[in-house]
XYZ file of C-alpha atoms in Angstrom:
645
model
C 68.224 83.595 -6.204
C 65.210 85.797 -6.929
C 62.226 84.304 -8.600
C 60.866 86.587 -11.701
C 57.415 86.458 -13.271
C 56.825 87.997 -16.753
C 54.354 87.812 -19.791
C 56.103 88.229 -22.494
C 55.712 87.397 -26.232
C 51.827 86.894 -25.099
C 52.447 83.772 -22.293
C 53.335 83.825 -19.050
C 57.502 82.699 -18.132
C 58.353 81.602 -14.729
C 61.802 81.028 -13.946
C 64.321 81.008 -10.486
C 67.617 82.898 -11.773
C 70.217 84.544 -10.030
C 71.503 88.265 -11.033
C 73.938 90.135 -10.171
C 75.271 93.535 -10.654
C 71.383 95.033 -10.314
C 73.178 98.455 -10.581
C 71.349 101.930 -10.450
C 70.987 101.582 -14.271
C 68.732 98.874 -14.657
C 71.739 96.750 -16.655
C 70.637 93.064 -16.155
C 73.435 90.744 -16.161
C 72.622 86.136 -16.390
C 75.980 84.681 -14.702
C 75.033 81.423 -17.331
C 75.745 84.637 -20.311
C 77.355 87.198 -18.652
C 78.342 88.514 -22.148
C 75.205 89.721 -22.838
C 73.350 92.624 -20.657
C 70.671 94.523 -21.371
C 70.470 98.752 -20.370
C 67.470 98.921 -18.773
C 67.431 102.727 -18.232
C 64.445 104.959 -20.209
C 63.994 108.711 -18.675
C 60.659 109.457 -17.655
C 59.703 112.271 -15.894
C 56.209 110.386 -14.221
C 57.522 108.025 -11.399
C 54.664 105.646 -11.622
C 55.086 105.012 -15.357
C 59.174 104.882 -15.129
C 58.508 102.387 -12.610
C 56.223 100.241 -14.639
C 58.246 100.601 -17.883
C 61.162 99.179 -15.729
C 59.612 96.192 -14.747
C 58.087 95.860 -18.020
C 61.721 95.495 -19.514
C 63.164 93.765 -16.681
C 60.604 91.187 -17.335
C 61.712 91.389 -21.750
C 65.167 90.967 -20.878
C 64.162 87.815 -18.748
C 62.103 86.265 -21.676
C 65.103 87.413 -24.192
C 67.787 85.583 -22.351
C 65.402 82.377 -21.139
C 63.319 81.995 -24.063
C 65.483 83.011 -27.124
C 63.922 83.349 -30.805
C 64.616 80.825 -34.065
C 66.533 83.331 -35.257
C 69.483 82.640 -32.744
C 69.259 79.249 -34.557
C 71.100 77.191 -32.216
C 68.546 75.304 -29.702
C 70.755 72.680 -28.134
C 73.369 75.532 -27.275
C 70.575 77.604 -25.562
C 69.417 74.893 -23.523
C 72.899 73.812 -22.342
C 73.691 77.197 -21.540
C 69.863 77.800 -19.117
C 71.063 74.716 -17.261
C 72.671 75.199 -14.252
C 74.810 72.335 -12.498
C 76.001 72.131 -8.838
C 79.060 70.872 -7.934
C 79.240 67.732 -7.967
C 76.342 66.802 -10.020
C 76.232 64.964 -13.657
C 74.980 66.507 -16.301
C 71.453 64.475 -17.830
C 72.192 63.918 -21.704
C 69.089 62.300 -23.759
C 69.817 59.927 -26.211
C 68.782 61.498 -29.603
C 67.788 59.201 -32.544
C 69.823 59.763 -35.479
C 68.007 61.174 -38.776
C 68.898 58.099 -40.971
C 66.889 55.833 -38.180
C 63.240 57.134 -38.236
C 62.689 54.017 -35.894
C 63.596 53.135 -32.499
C 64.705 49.648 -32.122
C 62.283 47.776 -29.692
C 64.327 45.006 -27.771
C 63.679 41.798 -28.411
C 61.104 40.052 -26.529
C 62.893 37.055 -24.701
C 59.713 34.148 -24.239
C 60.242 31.062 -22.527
C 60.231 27.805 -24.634
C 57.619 25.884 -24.460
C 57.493 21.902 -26.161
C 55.233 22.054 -29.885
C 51.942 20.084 -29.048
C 51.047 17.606 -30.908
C 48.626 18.955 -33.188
C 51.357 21.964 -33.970
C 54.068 18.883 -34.752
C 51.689 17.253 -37.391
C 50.333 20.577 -38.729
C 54.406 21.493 -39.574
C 54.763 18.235 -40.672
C 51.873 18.190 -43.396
C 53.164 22.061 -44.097
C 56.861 20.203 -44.833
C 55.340 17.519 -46.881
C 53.224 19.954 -49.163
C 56.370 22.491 -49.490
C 58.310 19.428 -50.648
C 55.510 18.303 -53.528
C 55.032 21.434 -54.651
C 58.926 21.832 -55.323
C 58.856 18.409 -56.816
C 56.286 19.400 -59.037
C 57.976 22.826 -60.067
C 61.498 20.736 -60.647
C 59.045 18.521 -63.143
C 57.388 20.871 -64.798
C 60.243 22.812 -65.492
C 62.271 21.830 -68.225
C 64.804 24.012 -70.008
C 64.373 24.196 -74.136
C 66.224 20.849 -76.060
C 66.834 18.741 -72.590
C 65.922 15.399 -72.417
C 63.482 13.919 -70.152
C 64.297 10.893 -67.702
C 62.387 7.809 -68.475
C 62.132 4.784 -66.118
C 63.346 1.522 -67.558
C 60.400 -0.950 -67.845
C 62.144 -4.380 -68.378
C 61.819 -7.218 -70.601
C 60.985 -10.601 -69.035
C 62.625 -12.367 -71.891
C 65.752 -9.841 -71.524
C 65.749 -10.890 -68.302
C 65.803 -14.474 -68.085
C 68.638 -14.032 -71.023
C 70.683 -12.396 -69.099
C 70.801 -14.349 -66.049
C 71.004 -17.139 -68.099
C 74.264 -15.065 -69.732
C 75.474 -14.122 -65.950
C 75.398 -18.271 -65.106
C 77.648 -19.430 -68.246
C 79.808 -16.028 -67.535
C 80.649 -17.370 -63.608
C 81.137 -21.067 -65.206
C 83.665 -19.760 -67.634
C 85.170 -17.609 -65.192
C 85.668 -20.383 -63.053
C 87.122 -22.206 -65.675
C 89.637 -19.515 -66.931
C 91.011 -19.651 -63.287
C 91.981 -23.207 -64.045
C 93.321 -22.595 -67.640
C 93.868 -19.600 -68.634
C 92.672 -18.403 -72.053
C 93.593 -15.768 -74.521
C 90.299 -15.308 -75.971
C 89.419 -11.565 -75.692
C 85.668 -11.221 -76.367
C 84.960 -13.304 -73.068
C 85.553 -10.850 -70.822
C 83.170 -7.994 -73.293
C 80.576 -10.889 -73.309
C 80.254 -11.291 -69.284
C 80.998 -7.815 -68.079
C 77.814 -6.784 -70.798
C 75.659 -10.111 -68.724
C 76.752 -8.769 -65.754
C 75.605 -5.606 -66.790
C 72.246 -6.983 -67.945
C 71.376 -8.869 -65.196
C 72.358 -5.843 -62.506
C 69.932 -3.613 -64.530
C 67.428 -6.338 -64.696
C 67.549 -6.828 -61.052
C 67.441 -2.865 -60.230
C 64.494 -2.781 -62.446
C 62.626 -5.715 -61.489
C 63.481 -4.897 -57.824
C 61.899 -1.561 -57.970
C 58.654 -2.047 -59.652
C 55.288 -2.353 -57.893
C 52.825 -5.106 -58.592
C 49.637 -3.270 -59.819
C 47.118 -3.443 -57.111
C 43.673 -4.998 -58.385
C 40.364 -4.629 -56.341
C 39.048 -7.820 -54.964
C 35.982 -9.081 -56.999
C 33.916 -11.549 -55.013
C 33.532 -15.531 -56.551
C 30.103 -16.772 -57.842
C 30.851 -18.908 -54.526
C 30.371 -16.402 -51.949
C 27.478 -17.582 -50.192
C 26.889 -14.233 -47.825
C 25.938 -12.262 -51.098
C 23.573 -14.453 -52.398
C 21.888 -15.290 -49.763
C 18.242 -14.380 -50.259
C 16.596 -11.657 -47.925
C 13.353 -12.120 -46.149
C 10.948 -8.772 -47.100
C 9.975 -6.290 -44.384
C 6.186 -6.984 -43.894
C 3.552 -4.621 -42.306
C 2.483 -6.111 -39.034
C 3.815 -9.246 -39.206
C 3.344 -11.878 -36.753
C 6.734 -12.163 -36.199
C 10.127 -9.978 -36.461
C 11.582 -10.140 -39.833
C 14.909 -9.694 -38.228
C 14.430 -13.133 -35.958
C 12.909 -14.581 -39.278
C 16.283 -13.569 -41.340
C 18.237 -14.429 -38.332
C 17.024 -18.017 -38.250
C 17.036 -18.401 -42.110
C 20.563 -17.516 -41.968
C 21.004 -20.444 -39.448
C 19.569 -22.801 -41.714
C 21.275 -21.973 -44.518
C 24.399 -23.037 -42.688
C 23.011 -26.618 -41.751
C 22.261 -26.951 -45.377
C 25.258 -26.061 -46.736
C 26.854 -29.068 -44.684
C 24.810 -32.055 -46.512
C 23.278 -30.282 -49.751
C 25.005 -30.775 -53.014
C 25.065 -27.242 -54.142
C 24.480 -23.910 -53.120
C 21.516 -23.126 -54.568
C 19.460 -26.473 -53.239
C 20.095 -25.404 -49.786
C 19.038 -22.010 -50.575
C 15.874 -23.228 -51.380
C 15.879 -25.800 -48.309
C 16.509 -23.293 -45.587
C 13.788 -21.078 -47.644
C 11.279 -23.721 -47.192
C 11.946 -24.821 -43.978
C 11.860 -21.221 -42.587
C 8.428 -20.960 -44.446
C 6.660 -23.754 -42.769
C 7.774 -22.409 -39.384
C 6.307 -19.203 -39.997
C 3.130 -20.686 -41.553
C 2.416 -22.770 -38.566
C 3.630 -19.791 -35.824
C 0.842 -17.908 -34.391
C 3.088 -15.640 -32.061
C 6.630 -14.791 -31.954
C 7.387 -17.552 -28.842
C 5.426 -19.949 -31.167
C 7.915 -19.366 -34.133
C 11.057 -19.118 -31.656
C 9.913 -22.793 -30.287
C 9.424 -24.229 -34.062
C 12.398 -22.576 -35.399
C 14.512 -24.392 -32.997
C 13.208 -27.713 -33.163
C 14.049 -27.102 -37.346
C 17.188 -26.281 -36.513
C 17.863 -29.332 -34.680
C 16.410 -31.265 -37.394
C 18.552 -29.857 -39.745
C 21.664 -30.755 -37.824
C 20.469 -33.973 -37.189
C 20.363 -34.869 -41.305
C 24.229 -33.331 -40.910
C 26.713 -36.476 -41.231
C 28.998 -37.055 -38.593
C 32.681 -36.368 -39.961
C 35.076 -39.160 -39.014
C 37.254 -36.905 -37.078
C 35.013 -36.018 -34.516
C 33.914 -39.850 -33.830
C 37.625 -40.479 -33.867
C 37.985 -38.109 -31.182
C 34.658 -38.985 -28.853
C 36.193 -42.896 -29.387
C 40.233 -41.890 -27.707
C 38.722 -39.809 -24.725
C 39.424 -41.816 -21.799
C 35.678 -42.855 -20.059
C 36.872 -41.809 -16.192
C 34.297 -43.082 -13.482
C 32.254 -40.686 -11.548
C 33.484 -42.981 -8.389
C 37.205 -42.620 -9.696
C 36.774 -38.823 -9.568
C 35.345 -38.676 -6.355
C 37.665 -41.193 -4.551
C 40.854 -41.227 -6.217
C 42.576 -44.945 -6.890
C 40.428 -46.707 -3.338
C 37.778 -45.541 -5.167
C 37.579 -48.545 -7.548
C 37.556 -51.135 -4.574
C 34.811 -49.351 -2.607
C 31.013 -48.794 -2.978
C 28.746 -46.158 -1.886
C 25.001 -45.144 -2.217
C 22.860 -41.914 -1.815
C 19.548 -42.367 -0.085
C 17.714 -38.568 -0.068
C 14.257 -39.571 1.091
C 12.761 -36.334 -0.827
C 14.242 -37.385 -4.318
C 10.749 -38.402 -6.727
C 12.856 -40.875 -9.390
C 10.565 -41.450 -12.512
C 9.900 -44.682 -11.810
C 7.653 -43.919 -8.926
C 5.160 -42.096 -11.132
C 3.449 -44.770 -12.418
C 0.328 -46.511 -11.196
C -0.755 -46.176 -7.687
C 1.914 -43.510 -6.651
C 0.701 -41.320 -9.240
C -2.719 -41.363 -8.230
C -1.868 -40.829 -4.936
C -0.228 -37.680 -6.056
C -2.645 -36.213 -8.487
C -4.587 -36.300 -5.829
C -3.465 -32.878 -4.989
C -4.851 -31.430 -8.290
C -8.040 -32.777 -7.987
C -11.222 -30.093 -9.072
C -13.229 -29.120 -6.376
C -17.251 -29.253 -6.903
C -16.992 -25.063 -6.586
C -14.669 -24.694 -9.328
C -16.251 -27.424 -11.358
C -19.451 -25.617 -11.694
C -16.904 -22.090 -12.053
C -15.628 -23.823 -15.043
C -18.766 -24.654 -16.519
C -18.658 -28.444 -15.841
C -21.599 -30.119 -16.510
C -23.418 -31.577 -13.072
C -25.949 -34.039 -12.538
C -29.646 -33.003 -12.211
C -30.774 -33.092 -9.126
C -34.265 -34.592 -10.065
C -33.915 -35.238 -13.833
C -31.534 -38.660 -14.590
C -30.092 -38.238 -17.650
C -29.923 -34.928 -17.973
C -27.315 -32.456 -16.564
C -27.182 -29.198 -15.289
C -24.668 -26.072 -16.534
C -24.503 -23.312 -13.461
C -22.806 -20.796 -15.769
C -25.418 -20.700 -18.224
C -25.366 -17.514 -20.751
C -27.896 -15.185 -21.417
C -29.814 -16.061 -24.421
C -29.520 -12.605 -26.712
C -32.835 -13.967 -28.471
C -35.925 -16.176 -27.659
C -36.970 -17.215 -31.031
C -35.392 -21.206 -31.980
C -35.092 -20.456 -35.688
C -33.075 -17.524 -35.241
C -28.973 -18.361 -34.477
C -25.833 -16.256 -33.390
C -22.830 -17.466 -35.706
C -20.372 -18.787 -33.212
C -17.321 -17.847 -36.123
C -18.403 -13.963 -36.790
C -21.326 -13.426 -34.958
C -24.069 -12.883 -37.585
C -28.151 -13.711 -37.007
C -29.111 -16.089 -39.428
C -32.385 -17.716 -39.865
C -33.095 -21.592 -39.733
C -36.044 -24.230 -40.412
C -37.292 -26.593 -37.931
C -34.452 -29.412 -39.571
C -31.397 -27.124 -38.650
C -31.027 -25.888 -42.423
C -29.955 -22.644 -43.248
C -32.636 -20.679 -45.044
C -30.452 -18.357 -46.743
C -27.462 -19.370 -47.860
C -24.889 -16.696 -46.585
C -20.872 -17.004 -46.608
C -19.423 -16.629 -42.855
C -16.570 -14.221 -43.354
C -14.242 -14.562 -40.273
C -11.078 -14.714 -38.033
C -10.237 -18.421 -37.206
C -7.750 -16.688 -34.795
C -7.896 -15.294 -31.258
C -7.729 -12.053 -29.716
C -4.048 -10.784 -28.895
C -3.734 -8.143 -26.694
C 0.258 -6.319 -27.784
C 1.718 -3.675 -25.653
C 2.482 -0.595 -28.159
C 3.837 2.537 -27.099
C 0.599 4.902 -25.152
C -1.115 1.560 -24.393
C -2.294 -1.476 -25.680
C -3.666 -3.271 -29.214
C -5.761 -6.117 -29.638
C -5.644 -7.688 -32.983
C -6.366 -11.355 -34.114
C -3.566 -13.898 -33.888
C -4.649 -15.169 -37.541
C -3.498 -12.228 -39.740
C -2.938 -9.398 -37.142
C -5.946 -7.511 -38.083
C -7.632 -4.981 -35.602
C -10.631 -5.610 -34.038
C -13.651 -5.056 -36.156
C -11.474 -5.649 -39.431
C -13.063 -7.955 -42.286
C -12.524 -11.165 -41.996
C -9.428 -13.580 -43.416
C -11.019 -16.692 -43.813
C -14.506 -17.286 -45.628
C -16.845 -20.481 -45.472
C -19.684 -21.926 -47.037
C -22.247 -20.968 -44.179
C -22.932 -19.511 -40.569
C -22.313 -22.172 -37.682
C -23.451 -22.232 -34.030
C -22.338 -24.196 -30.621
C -25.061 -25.935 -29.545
C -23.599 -28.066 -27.127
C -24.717 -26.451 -24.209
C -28.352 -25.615 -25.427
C -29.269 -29.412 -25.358
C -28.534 -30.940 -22.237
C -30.146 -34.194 -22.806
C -28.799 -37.767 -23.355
C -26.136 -37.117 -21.050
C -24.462 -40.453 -18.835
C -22.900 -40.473 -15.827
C -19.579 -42.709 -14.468
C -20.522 -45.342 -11.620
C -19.145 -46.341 -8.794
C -17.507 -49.587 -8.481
C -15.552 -51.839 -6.462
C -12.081 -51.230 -5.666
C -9.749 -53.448 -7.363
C -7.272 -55.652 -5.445
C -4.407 -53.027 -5.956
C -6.985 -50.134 -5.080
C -6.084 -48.110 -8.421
C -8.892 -46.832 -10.078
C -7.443 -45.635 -13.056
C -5.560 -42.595 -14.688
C -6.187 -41.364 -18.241
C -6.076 -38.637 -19.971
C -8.921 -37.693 -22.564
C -9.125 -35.200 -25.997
C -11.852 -35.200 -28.243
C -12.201 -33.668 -31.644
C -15.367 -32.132 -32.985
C -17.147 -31.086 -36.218
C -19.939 -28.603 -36.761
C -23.389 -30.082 -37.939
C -26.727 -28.288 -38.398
C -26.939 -29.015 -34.631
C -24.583 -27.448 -33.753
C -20.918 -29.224 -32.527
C -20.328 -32.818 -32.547
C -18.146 -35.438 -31.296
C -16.007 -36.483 -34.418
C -12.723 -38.323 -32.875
C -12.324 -39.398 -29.217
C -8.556 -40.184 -27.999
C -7.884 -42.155 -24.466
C -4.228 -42.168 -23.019
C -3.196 -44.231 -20.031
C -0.422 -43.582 -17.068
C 2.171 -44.798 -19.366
C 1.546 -42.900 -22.534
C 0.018 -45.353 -24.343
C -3.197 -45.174 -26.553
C -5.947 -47.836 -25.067
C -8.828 -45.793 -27.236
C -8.778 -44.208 -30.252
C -11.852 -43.727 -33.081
C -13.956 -41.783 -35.204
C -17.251 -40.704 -34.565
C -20.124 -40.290 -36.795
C -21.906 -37.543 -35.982
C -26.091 -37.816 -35.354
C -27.073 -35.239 -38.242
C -25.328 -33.895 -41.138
C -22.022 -32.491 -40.916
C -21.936 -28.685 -42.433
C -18.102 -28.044 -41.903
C -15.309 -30.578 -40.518
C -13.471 -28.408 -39.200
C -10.249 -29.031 -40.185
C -8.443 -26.837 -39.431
C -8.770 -27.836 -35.372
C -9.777 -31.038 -35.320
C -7.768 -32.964 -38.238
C -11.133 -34.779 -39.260
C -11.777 -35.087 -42.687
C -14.602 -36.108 -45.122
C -12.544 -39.213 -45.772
C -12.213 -40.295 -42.390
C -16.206 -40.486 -41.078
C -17.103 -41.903 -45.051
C -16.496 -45.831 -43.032
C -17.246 -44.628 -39.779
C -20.245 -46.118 -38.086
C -19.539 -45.994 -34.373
C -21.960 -43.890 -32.604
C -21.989 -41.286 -29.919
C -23.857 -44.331 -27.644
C -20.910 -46.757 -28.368
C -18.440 -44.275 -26.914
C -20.284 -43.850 -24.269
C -20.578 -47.593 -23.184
C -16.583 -47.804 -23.949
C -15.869 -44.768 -21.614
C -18.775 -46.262 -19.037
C -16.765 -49.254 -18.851
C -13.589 -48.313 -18.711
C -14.135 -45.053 -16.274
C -14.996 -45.585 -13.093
C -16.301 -42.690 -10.397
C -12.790 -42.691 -9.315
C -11.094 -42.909 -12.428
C -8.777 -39.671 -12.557
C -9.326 -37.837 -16.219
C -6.616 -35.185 -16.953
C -7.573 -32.777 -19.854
C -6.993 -29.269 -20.943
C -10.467 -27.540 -20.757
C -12.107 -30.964 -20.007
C -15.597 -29.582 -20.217
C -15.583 -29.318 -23.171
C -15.126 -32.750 -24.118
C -16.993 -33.995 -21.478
C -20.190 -31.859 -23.737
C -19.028 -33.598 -26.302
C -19.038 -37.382 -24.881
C -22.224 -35.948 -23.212
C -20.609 -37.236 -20.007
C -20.761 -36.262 -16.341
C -17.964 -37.270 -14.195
C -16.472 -35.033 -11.330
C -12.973 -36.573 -10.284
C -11.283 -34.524 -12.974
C -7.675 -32.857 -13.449
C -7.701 -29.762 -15.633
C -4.271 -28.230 -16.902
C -5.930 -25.226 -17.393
C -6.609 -24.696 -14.033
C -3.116 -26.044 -12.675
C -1.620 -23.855 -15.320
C -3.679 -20.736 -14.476
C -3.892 -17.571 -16.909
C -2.589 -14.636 -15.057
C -5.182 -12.827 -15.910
C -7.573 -14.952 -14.425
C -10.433 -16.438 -15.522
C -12.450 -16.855 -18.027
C -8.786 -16.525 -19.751
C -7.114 -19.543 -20.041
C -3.556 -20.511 -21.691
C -3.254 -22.927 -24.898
C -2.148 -26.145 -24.819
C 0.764 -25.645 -26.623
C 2.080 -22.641 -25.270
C 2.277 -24.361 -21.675
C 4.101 -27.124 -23.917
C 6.385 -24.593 -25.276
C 7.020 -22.847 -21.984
C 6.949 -25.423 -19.823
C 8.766 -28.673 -21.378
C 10.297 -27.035 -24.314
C 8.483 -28.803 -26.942
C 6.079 -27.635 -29.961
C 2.724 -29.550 -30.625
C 0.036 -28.586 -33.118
C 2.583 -27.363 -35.899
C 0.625 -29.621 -38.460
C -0.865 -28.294 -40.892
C -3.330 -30.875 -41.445
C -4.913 -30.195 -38.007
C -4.582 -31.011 -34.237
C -3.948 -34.373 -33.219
C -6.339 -35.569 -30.186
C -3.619 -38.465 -29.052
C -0.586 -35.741 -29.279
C -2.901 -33.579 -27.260
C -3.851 -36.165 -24.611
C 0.068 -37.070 -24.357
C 0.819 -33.388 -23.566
C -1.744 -33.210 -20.849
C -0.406 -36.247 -18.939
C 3.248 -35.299 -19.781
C 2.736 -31.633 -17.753
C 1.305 -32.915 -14.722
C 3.827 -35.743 -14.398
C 6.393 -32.627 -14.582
C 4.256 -30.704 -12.296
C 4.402 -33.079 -10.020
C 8.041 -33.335 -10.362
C 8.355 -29.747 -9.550
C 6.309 -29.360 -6.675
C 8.545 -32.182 -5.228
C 11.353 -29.916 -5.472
C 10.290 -27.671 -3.971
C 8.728 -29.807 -0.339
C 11.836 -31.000 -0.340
């Protein structure tokens, strides 16, 4: 084996092949061809060239019998014929792709199976459904020239009916053929074309689909009629409660009104009168369900429910408790902290309201008025306000704080309308902080005012502290009860300023022991009736005076005598009356704010004992407000006992 390296044809060749018969004559001899050999001998006379020319042809006759030319033609021959097998060994064959194939086949790609999902399962399924209307629609569409179209057979109701009709009297006469045969030959024509009738009346009447028709709502759908309260700016209250609650009177009225319509209007002008009185949204919440009970009240009771409250079986709270002994056996509970109604009345009571009794500091906090020290008759205010001006004729509207001039009568000197807000401040949490606007018609502070009168107004009750009386002391009665009342006054404005109008007086029990008009000492410029209920009509008879209360009161009241009142000092300017043994419901029911804010009357009502007062129009009633005070401390004190027990 003798490795050969030539450049031949202009590349390089490299091959390992094994010669034989090297003979003097340069004849090379392949044993894979030994028919061919090439005569390698050239004379030369130079023995460096000879030499070279050898192995130049040495190395052609390599590439010649290695690398044959295209002209030989036969390449697969050539390269079977340079390979060179050992024994033993297997000759490699590749796998040639036939001409007609261009393509090798690939193998198929064996995956495992995975389970559709179920988006893939509907997808297929909606691609079936489509493929399937699409060749129904192609089957339709396509009709060949002179064939005749299918038509569905709509059927005759009068066919119909014939023909089951025909199919009875067919199964009669069969029936009756059984039993006597007959040789009449049109029967059997006549019911086999029934029977044929009625089966294709049937099919037909079996297959057809009632025509679906839209619901179209009755004139007596009440939901769609019912009328909508409008979104207002600012409103005092949620239109949403406000529909919410109409809604709920609508259905009480609908229970005892005649029609539709009339309680419609009903509910309308119930919810209207709610809002109109309704200062706040707690205000309308309480009013709205004190309607609402009135409403179901005026609901008649159906017989079946009475029927049903009569069968119930009345069971015992003993029989519960002790089973069959329980109906020959008596027992009692004594709790020694229990406070049963009947012990607030009379000297009990007082003995308990002692607890809420004023102090002399927070009378003269609370602007009480005191006794002068030196001057009888005249009392003393120790939370007197600065005077913004000196001069007498010139006033400070108390309504909407204008300066307006007056003569040395009290009269107006130019006559001037008072433009104000009869309502109070509100403070509302918005979102970033807080908004005060009036209660009246939600205006902003500084807005004009809602409400216009004839002139400007001014307090005056606390400028002239003259004529005032004070209670007495006097011996103790034989039970030792002084007395409990409760007191409201109502008051007008006059060129003086305000003036004791109405005076109300309401003892332990609830019951009104006092009760008149007033006339004022000057002339009344507004009544004020809004607040205080008093009209024109009501002082036209009146001739009781401001000194005839007082001799009343004097006599009734005693130094002891516990009033209860809600901002008492103010009617006790009123009465002109001094008296210290006093129970305020302002100050049990404090503000949380504190002083010199104080809560209304009838929001501790609403809060406290669920009721509304002051919801008439026509103005406050002083007995209604004098029951209210007494009513809260007796709960108060019903409370409290709760809790020490």
């Amino acid at each position: 084996m003798l490795p050969f390296v030539g450049f031949v044809g202009g590349s390089w060749v490299q091959n390992k092949v094994c010669f034989r018969n090297l003979a003097a004559d340069h004849t090379l001899v392949s044993p894979a061809t030994p028919h061919l050999s090439v005569n390698l001998t050239r004379d030369f006379s130079d023995p460096l060239v000879e030499r070279d020319l050898q192995v130049y042809s040495i190395l052609e006759a390599c590439s010649f019998v290695f690398q044959p030319s295209k002209e030989e033609g036969n390449e697969e021959k050539t390269e079977d014929n340079l390979t060179t097998l050992f024994p033993g060994q297997k000759r490699r064959i590749s796998h040639l792709v036939k001409q007609g194939n261009a393509e090798v086949p690939s193998k198929p790609v064996i995956r495992p199976y995975r389970p559709p999902t179920a988006q893939e399962v509907c997808y297929q399924r909606i691609q079936l459904a489509q493929q399937q209307a699409a060749q129904l629609v192609q089957k339709a569409s396509l009709s060949l020239p002179g064939e005749k179209r299918r038509i569905a057979h709509v059927p005759n109701a009068a066919l119909s009916a014939a023909a089951k009709q025909s199919l009875v009297s067919s199964k009669t006469t069969a029936a009756g053929r059984s039993v006597t045969p007959s040789n009449d030959s049109e029967a059997p024509s006549l019911s086999l074309k029934a029977c044929t009738l009625a089966g294709m009346a049937s099919k037909t009447t079996s297959t057809i689909v009632p025509k679906r028709v839209a619901h179209v709502p009755s004139l007596q759908s009440a939901s769609l009629q019912r009328p909508v309260i409008p979104t207002e700016f600012g409103a005092k209250v949620p239109t949403n409660i406000r529909q919410r609650y109409l809604n709920l009177f609508i259905d009480e009225c609908l229970k005892f009104c005649s029609s539709s319509q009339e309680a419609f209007d009903k509910a309308l002008s119930e919810e209207k009168v709610a809002y109109e009185r309704s200062t706040s949204r707690n205000i309308y919440l309480n009013v709205a369900v004190n309607t609402l009970k009135k409403l179901r009240s005026l609901v008649p009771n159906s017989p079946s429910s009475t029927n049903k409250t009569s069968n119930k079986k009345v069971v015992s709270h003993e029989a519960v408790l002790g089973g069959k002994l329980a109906a020959k056996t008596s027992f009692t509970l004594n709790r020694s902290g229990s406070l049963r109604a009947e012990d607030l009345t009379g000297p009990a009571l007082y003995r308990r309201l002692k607890e809420y009794l004023m102090t002399e500091e927070q009378l003269k906090e609370n602007g009480y008025p005191m006794p002068h020290p030196e001057k009888p008759g005249r009392a003393v205010l120790y939370t007197v306000e600065e005077k913004k001006t000196t001069d007498s004729s010139c006033r400070i509207c108390c309504r909407c704080g204008t300066e307006y001039m007056v003569s040395a009568s009290g009269n107006c000197i130019r006559k001037e309308e008072c433009v104000h807000h009869w309502g109070r401040l509100r403070k509302q949490r918005v979102p970033g902080g807080w908004e005060t606007h009036y209660s009246c018609c939600s205006g902003a502070v500084g807005s004009p005012g809602c409400q216009v009168a004839k002139q400007h107004v001014h307090d005056g009750r606390k400028e002239s502290l003259d004529g005032f009386v004070k209670t007495f002391e006097k011996l103790p009665t034989t039970d030792g009860y002084p007395g409990i009342y409760a007191l409201d006054c109502e008051m007008c404005y006059t060129k003086q300023g305000l003036e004791l109008t109405r005076v109300t007086v309401i003892n332990s029990d609830l019951k009104v022991v006092y009760d008149t008009f007033v006339k004022p000492d000057t002339k009344v410029v507004d009544y004020n009736t809004r607040f205080s209920g008093v009209t024109e009509e009501d002082l036209e008879n009146t001739s009781i005076t401001l000194r005839d209360v007082q001799a009343v009161l004097l006599n009734m009241f005693s130094a002891d005598t516990i009033l209860i009142g809600h901002s008492l000092e103010s009617d006790l300017f009123a009465l002109k009356l001094i008296h210290g043994t006093v129970v305020d419901t302002a100050i049990v029911f404090p503000h949380r704010l504190g002083l010199p804010y104080k809560r209304a009357l009838r929001t501790l009502m609403a809060d406290y004992l669920k009721r509304i007062i002051q919801d008439n129009v026509e103005g406050h009633d002083s007995s209604e407000d004098a029951r209210a005070c007494m009513e809260l401390m007796v709960w108060k004190i019903k409370e409290d006992a709760k809790v020490k027990r």
